[in-house]
mmCIF file of N, CA and C in Angstrom:
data_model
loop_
_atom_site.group_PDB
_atom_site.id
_atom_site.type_symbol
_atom_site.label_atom_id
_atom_site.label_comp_id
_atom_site.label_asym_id
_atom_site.label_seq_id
_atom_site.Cartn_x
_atom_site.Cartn_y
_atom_site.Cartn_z
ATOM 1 N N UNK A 1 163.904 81.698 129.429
ATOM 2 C CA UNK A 1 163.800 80.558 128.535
ATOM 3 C C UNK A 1 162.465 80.625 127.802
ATOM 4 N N UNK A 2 162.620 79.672 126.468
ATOM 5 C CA UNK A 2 161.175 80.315 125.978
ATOM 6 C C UNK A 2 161.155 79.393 125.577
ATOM 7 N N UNK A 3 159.229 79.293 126.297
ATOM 8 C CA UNK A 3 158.101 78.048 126.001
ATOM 9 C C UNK A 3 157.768 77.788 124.628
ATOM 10 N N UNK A 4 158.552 76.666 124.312
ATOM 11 C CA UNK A 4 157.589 76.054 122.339
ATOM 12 C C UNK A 4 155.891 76.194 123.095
ATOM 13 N N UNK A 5 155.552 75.629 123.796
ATOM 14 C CA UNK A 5 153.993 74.887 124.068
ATOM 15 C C UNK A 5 153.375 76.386 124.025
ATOM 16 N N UNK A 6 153.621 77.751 124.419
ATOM 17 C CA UNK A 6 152.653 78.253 124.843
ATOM 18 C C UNK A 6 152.107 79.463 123.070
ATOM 19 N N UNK A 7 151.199 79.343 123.244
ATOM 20 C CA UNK A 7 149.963 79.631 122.315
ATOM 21 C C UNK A 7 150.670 80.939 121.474
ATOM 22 N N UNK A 8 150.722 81.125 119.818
ATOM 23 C CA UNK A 8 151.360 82.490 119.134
ATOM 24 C C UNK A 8 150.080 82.988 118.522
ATOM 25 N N UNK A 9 149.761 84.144 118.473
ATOM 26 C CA UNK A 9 148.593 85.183 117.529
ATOM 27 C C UNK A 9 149.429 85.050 116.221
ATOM 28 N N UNK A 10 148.758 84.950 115.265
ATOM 29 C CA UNK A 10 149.254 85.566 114.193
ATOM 30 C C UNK A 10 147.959 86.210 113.186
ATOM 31 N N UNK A 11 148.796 87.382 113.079
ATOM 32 C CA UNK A 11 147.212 87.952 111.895
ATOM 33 C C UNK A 11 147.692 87.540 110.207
ATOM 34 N N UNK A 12 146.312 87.525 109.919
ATOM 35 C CA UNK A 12 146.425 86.899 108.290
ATOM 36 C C UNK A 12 146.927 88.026 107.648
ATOM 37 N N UNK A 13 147.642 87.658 106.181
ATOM 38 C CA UNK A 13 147.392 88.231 105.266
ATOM 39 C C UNK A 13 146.402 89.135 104.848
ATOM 40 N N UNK A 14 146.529 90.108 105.727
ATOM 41 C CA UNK A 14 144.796 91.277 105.205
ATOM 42 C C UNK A 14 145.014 91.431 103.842
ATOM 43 N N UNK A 15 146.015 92.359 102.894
ATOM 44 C CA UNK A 15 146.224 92.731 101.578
ATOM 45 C C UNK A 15 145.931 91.409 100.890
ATOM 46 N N UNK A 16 146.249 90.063 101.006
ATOM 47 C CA UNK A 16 145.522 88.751 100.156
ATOM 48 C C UNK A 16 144.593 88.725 100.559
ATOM 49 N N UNK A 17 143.501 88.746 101.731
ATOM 50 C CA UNK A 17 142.337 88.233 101.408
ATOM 51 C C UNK A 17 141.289 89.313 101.094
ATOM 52 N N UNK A 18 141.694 90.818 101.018
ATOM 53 C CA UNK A 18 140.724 91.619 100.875
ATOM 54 C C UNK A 18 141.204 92.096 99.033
ATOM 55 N N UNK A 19 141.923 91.685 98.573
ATOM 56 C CA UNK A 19 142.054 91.842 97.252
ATOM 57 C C UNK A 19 141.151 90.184 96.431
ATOM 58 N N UNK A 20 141.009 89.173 96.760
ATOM 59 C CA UNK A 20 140.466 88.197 96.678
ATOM 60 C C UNK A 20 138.977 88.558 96.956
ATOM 61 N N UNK A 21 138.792 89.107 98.004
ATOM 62 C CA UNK A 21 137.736 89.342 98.233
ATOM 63 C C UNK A 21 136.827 89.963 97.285
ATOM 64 N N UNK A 22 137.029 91.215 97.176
ATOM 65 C CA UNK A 22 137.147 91.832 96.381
ATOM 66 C C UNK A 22 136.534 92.221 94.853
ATOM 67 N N UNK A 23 137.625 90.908 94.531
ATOM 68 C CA UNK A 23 137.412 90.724 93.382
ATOM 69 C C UNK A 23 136.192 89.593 92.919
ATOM 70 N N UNK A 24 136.459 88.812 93.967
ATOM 71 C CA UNK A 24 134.877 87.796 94.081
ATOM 72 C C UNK A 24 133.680 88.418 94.284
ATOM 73 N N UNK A 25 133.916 89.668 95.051
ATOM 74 C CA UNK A 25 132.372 90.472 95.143
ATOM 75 C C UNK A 25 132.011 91.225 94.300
ATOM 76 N N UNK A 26 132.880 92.092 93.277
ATOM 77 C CA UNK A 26 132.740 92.853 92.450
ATOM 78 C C UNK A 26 132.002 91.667 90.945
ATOM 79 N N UNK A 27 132.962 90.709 90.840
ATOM 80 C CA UNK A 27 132.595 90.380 89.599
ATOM 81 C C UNK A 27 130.901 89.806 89.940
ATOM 82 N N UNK A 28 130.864 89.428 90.829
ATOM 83 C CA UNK A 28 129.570 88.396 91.321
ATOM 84 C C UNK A 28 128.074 89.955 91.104
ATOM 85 N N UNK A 29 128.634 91.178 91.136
ATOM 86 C CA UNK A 29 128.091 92.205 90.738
ATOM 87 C C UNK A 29 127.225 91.924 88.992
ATOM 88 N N UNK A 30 126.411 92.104 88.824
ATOM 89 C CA UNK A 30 125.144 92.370 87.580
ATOM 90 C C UNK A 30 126.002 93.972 86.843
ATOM 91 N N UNK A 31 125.951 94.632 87.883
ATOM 92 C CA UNK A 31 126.323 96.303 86.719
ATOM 93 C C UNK A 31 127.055 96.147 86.353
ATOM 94 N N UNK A 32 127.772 97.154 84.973
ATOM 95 C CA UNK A 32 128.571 96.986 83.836
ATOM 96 C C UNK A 32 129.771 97.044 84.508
ATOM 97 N N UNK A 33 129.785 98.335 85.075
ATOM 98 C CA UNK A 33 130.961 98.701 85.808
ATOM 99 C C UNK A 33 131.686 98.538 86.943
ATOM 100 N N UNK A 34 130.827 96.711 87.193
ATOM 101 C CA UNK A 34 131.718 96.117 88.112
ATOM 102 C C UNK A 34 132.071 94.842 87.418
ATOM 103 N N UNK A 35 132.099 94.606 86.359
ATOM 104 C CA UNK A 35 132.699 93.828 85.203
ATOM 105 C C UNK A 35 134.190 94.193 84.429
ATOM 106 N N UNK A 36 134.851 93.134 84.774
ATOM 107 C CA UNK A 36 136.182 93.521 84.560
ATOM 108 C C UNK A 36 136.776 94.055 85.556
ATOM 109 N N UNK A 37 137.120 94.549 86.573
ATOM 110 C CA UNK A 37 137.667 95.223 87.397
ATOM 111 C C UNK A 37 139.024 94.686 87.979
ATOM 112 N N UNK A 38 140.274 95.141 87.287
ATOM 113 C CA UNK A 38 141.335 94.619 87.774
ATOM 114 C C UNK A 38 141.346 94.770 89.282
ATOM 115 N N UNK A 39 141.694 94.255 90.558
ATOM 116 C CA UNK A 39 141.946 94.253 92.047
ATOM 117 C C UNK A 39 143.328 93.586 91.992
ATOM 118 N N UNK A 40 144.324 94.887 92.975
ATOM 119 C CA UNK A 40 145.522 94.224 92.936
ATOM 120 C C UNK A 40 146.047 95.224 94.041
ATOM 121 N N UNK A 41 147.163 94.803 94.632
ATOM 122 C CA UNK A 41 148.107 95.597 95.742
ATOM 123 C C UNK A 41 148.678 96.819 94.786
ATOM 124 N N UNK A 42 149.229 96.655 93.987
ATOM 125 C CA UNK A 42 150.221 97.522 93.125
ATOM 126 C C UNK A 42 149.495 98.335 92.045
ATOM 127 N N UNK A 43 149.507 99.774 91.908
ATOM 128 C CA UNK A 43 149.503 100.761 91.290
ATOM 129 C C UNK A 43 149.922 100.113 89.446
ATOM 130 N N UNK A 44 149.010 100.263 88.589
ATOM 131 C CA UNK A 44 149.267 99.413 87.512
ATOM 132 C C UNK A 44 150.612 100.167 86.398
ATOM 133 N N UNK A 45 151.525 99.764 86.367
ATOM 134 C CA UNK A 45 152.372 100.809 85.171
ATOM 135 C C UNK A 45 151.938 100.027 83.595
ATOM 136 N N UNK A 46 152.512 101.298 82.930
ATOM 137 C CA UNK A 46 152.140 101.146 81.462
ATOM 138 C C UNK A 46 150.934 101.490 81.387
ATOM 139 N N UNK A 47 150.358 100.339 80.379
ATOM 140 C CA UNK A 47 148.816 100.448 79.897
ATOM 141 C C UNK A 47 148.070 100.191 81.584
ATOM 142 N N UNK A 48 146.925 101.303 81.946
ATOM 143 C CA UNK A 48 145.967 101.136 82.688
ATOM 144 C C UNK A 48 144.420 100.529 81.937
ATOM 145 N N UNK A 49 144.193 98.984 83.227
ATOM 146 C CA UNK A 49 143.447 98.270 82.727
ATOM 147 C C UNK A 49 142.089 99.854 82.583
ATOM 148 N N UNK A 50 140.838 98.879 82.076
ATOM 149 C CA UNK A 50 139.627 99.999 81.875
ATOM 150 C C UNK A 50 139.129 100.228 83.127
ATOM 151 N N UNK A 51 138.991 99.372 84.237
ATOM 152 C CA UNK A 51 138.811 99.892 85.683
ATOM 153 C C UNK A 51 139.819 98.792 86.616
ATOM 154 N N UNK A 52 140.061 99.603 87.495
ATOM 155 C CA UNK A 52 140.946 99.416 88.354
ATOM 156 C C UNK A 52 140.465 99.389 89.867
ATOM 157 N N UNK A 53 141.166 98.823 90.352
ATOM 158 C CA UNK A 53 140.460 98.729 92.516
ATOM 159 C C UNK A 53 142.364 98.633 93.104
ATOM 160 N N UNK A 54 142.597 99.476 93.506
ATOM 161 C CA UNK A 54 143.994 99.199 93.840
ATOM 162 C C UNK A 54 143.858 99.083 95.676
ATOM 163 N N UNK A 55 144.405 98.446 96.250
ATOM 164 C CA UNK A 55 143.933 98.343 97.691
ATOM 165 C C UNK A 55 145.401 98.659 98.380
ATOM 166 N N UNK A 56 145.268 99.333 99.337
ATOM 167 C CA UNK A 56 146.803 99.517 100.384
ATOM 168 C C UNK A 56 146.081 99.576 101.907
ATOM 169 N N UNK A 57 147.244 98.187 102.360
ATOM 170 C CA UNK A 57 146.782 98.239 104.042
ATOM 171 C C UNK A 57 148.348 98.510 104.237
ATOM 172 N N UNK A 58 147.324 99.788 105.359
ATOM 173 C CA UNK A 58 148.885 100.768 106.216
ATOM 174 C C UNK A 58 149.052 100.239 107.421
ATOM 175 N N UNK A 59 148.819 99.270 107.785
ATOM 176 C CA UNK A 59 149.035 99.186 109.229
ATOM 177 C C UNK A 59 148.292 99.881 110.080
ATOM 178 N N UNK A 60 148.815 99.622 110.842
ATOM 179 C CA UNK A 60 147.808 100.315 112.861
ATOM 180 C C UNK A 60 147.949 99.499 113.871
ATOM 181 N N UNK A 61 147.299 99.768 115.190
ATOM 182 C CA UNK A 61 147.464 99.436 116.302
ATOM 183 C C UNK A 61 147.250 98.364 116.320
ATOM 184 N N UNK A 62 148.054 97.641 117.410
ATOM 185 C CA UNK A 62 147.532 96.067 117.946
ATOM 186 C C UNK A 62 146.161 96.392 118.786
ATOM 187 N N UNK A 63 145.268 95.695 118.793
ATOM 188 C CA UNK A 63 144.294 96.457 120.560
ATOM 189 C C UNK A 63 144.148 95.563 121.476
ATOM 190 N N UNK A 64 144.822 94.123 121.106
ATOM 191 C CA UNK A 64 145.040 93.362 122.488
ATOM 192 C C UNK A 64 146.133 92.467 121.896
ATOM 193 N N UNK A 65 145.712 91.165 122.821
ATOM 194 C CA UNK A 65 147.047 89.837 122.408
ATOM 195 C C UNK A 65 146.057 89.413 120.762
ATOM 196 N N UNK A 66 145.179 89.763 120.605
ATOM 197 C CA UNK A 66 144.487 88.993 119.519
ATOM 198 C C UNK A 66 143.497 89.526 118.783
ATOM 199 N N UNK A 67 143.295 91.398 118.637
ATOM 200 C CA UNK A 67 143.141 92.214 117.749
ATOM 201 C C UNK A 67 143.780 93.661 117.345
ATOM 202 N N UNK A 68 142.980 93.459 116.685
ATOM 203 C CA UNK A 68 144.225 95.013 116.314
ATOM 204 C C UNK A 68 143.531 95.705 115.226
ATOM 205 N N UNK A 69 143.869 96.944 114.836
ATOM 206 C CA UNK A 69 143.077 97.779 113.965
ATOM 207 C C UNK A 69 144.066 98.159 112.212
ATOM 208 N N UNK A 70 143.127 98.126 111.494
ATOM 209 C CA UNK A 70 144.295 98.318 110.512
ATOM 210 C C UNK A 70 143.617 98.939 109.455
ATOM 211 N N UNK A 71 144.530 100.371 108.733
ATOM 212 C CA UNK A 71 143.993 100.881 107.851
ATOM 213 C C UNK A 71 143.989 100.693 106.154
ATOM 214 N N UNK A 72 143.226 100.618 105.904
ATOM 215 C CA UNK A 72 143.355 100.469 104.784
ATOM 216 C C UNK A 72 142.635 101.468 103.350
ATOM 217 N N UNK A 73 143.595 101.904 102.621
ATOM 218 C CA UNK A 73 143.100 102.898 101.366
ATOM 219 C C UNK A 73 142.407 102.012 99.968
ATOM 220 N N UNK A 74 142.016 102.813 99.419
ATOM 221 C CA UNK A 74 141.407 102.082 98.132
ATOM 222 C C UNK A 74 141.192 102.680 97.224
ATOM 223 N N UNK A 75 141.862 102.719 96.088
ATOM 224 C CA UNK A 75 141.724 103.860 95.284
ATOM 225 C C UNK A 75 141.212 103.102 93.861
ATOM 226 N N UNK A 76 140.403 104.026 93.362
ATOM 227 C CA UNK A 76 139.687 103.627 92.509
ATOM 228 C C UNK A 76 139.883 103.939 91.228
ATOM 229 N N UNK A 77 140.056 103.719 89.866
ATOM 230 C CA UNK A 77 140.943 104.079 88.663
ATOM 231 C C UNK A 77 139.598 103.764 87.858
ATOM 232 N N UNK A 78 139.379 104.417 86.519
ATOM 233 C CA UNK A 78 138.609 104.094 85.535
ATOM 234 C C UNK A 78 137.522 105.363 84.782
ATOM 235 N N UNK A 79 136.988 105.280 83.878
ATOM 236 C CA UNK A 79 136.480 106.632 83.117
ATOM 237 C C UNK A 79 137.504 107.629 82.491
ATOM 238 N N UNK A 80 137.268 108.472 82.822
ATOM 239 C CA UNK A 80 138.279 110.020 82.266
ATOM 240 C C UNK A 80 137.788 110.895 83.677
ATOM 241 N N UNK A 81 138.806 111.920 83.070
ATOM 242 C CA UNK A 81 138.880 113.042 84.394
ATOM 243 C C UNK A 81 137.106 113.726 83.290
ATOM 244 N N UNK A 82 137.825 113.467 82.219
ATOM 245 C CA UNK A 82 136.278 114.609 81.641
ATOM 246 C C UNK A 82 135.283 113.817 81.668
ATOM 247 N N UNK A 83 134.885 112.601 82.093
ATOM 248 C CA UNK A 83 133.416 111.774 82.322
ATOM 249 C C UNK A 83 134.318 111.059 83.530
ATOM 250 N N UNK A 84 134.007 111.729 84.684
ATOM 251 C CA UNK A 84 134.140 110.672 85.806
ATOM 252 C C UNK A 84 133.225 109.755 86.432
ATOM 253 N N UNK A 85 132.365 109.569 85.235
ATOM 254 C CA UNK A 85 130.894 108.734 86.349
ATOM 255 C C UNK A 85 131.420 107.544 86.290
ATOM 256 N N UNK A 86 131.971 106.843 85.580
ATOM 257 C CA UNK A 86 132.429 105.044 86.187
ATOM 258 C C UNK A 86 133.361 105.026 87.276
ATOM 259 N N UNK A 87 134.163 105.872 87.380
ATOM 260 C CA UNK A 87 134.850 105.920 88.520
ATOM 261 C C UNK A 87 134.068 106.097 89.816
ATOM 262 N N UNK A 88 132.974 106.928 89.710
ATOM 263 C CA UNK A 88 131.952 107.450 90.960
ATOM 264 C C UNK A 88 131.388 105.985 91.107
ATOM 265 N N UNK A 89 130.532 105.489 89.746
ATOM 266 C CA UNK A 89 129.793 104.601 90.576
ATOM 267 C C UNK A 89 130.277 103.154 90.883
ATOM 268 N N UNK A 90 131.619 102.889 90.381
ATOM 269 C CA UNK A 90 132.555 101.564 91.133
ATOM 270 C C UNK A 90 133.023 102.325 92.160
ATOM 271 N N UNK A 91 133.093 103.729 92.605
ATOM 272 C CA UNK A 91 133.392 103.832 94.101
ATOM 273 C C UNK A 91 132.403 103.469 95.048
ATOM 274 N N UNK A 92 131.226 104.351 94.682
ATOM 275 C CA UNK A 92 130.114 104.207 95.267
ATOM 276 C C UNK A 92 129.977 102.506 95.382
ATOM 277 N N UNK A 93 130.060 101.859 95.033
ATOM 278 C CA UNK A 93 129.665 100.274 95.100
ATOM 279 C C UNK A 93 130.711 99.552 95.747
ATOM 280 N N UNK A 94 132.072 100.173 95.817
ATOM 281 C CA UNK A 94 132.780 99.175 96.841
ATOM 282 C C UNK A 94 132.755 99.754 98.613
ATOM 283 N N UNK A 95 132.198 100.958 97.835
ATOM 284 C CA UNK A 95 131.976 101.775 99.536
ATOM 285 C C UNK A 95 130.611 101.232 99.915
ATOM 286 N N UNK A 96 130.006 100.750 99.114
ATOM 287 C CA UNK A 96 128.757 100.110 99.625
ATOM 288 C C UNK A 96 128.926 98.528 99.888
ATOM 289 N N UNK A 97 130.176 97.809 99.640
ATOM 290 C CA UNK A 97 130.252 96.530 99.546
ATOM 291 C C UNK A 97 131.173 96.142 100.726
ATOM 292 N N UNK A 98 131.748 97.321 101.511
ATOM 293 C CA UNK A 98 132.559 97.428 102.916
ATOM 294 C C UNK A 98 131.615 96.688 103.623
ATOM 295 N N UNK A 99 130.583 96.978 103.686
ATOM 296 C CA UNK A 99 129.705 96.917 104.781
ATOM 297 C C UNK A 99 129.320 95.176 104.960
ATOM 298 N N UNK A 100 129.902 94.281 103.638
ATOM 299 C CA UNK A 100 130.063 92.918 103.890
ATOM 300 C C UNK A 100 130.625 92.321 104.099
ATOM 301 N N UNK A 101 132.276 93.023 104.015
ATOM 302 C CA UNK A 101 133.076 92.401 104.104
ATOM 303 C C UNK A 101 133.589 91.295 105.613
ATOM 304 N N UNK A 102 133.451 92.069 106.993
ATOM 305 C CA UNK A 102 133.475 91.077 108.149
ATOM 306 C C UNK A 102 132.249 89.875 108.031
ATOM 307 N N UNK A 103 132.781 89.090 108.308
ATOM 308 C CA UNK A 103 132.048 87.140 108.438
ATOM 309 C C UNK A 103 132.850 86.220 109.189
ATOM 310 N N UNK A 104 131.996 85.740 109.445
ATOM 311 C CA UNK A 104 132.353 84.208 110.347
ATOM 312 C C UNK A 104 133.480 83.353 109.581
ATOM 313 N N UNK A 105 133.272 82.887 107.959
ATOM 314 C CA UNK A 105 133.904 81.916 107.433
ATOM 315 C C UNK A 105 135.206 82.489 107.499
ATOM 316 N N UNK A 106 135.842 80.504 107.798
ATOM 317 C CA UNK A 106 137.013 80.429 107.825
ATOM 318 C C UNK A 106 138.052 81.243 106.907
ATOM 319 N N UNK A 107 139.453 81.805 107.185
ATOM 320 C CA UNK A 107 139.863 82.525 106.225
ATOM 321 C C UNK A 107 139.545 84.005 106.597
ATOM 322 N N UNK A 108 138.582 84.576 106.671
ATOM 323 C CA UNK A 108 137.850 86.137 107.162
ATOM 324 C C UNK A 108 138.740 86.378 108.288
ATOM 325 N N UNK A 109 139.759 87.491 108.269
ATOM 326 C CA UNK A 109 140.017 87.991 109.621
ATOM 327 C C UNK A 109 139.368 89.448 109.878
ATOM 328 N N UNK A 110 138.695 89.810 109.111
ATOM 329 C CA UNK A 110 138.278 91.182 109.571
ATOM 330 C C UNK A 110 136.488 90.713 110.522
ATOM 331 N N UNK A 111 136.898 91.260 111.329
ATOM 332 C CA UNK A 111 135.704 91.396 112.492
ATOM 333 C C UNK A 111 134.848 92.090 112.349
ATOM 334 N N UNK A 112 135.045 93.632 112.024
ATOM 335 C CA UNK A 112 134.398 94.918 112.042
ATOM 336 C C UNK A 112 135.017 95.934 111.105
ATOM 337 N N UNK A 113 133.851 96.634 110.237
ATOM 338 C CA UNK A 113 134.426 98.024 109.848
ATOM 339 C C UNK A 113 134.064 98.942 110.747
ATOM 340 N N UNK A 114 135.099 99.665 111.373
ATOM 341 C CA UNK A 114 135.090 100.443 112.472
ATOM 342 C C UNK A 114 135.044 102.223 111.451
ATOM 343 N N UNK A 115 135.105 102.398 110.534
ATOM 344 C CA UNK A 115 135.125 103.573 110.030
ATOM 345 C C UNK A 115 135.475 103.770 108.669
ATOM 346 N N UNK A 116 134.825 104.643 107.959
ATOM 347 C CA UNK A 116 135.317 104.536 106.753
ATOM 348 C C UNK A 116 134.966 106.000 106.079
ATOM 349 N N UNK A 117 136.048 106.209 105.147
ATOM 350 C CA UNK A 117 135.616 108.122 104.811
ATOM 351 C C UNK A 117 135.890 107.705 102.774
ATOM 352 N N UNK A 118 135.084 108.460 102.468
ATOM 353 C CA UNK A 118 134.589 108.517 101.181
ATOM 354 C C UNK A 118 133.671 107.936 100.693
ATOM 355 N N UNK A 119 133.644 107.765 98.981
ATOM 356 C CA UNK A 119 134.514 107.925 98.113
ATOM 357 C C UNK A 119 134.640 110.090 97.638
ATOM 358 N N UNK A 120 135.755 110.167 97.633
ATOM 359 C CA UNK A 120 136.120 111.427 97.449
ATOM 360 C C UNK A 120 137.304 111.506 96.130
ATOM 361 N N UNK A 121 137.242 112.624 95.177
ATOM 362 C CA UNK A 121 137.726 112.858 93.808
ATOM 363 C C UNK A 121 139.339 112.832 94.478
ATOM 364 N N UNK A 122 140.578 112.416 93.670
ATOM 365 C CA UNK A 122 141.734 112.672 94.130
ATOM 366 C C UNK A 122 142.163 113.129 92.671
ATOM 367 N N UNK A 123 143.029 114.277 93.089
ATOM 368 C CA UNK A 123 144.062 114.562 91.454
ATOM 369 C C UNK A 123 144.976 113.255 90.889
ATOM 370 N N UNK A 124 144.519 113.377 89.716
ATOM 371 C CA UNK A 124 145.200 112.085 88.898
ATOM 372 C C UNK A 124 146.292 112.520 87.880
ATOM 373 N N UNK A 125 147.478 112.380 87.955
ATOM 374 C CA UNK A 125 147.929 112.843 86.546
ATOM 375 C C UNK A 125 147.537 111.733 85.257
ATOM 376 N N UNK A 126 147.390 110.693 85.381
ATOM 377 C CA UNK A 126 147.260 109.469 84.493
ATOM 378 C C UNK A 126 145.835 110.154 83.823
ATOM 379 N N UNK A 127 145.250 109.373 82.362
ATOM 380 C CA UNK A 127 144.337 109.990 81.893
ATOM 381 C C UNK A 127 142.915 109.464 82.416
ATOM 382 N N UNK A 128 142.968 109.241 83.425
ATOM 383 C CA UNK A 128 141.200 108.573 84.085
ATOM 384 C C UNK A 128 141.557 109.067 85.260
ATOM 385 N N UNK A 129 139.893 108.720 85.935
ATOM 386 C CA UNK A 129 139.517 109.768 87.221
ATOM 387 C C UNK A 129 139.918 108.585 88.173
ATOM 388 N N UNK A 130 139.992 109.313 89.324
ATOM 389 C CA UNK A 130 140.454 108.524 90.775
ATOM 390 C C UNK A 130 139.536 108.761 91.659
ATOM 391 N N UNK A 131 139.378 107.756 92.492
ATOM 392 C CA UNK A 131 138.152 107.737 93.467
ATOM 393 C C UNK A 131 139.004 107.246 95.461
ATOM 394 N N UNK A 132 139.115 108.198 96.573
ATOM 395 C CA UNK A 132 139.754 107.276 96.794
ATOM 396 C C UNK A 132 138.468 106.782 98.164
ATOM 397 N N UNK A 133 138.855 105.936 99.145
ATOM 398 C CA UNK A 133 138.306 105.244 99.927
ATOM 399 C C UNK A 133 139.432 105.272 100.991
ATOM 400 N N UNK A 134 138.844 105.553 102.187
ATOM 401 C CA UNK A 134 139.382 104.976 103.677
ATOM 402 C C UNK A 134 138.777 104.087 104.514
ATOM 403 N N UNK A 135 139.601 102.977 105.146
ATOM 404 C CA UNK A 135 138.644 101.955 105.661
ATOM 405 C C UNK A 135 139.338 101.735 107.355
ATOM 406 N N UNK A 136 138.918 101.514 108.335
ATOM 407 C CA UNK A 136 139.391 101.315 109.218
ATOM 408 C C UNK A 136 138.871 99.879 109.923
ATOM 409 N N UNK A 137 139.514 98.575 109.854
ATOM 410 C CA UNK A 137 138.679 97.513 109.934
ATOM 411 C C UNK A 137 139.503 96.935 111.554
ATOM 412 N N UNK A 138 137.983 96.673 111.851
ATOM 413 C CA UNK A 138 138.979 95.644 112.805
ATOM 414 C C UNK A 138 138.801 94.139 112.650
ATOM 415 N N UNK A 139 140.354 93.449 113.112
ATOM 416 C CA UNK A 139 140.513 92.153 112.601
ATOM 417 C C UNK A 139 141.160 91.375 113.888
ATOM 418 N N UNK A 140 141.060 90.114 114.265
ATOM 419 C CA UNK A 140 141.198 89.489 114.620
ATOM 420 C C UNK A 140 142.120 88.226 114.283
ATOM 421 N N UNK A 141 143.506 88.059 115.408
ATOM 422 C CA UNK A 141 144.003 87.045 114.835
ATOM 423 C C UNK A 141 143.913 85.269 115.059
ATOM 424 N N UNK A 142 144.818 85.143 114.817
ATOM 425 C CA UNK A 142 144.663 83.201 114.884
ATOM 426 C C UNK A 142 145.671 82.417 116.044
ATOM 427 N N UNK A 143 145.308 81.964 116.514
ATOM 428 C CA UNK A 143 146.316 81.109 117.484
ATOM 429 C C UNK A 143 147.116 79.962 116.414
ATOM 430 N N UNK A 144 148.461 79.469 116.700
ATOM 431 C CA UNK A 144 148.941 79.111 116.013
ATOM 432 C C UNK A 144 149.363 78.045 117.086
#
């Protein structure tokens, strides 16, 4: 038989609050080339905005009743393949902006960045350079 009363985990929305995120930290950025920066789940078709932050969480392990690990990619769009420096340095700056993302405030489920690899060049067929990012965060869920 199963207890209504007894206590459910649930983990947040990681892909909403780290695209929100995101995008609040980038614009709150002074450099050029963190101005404008579309942030979104989905790969853009048609016209590609002038810079781009595309985010994908893959899943991963639970590591108890009330964390769990989860990966997440980040690929970075903007410049040309023949001048890739805006792409380098909006990589370079969200790979430097990982490191804020876990906090206390309400809403925050990420706890910890437990690992992270790049930013490294990826082949693009589209006409701008790609930057991508690996993140391994750990997050914490909510009693319900």
């Amino acid at each position: 038989m199963w207890l209504v009363a007894d206590p459910l985990v649930i983990h947040a929305d990681l892909m909403l609050f780290l695209t929100g995120w995101f995008r609040e930290a980038l614009a709150a950025r002074p450099e050029s080339y963190c101005q404008g920066v579309v942030v979104t789940h989905q790969e853009p078709s048609g016209d590609l905005p002038e810079r781009c932050l595309v985010i994908r969480v893959d899943g991963g392990p639970d590591t108890s009743i009330l964390t769990a690990e989860r990966d997440v990619g980040l690929s970075i769009l903007a410049g040309t393949k023949e001048n890739p420096q805006e792409a380098i340095q909006l990589a370079l700056m969200v790979h430097a902006l990982r490191s804020q993302i876990p906090g206390l405030e309400p809403g925050n489920p990420v706890a910890a960045v437990l690992s992270s690899n790049g930013p490294f060049a990826v082949v693009e067929t589209q006409p701008v350079a790609r930057q991508y990012i690996t993140l391994v965060l750990g997050v914490v869920g909510t009693l319900l």
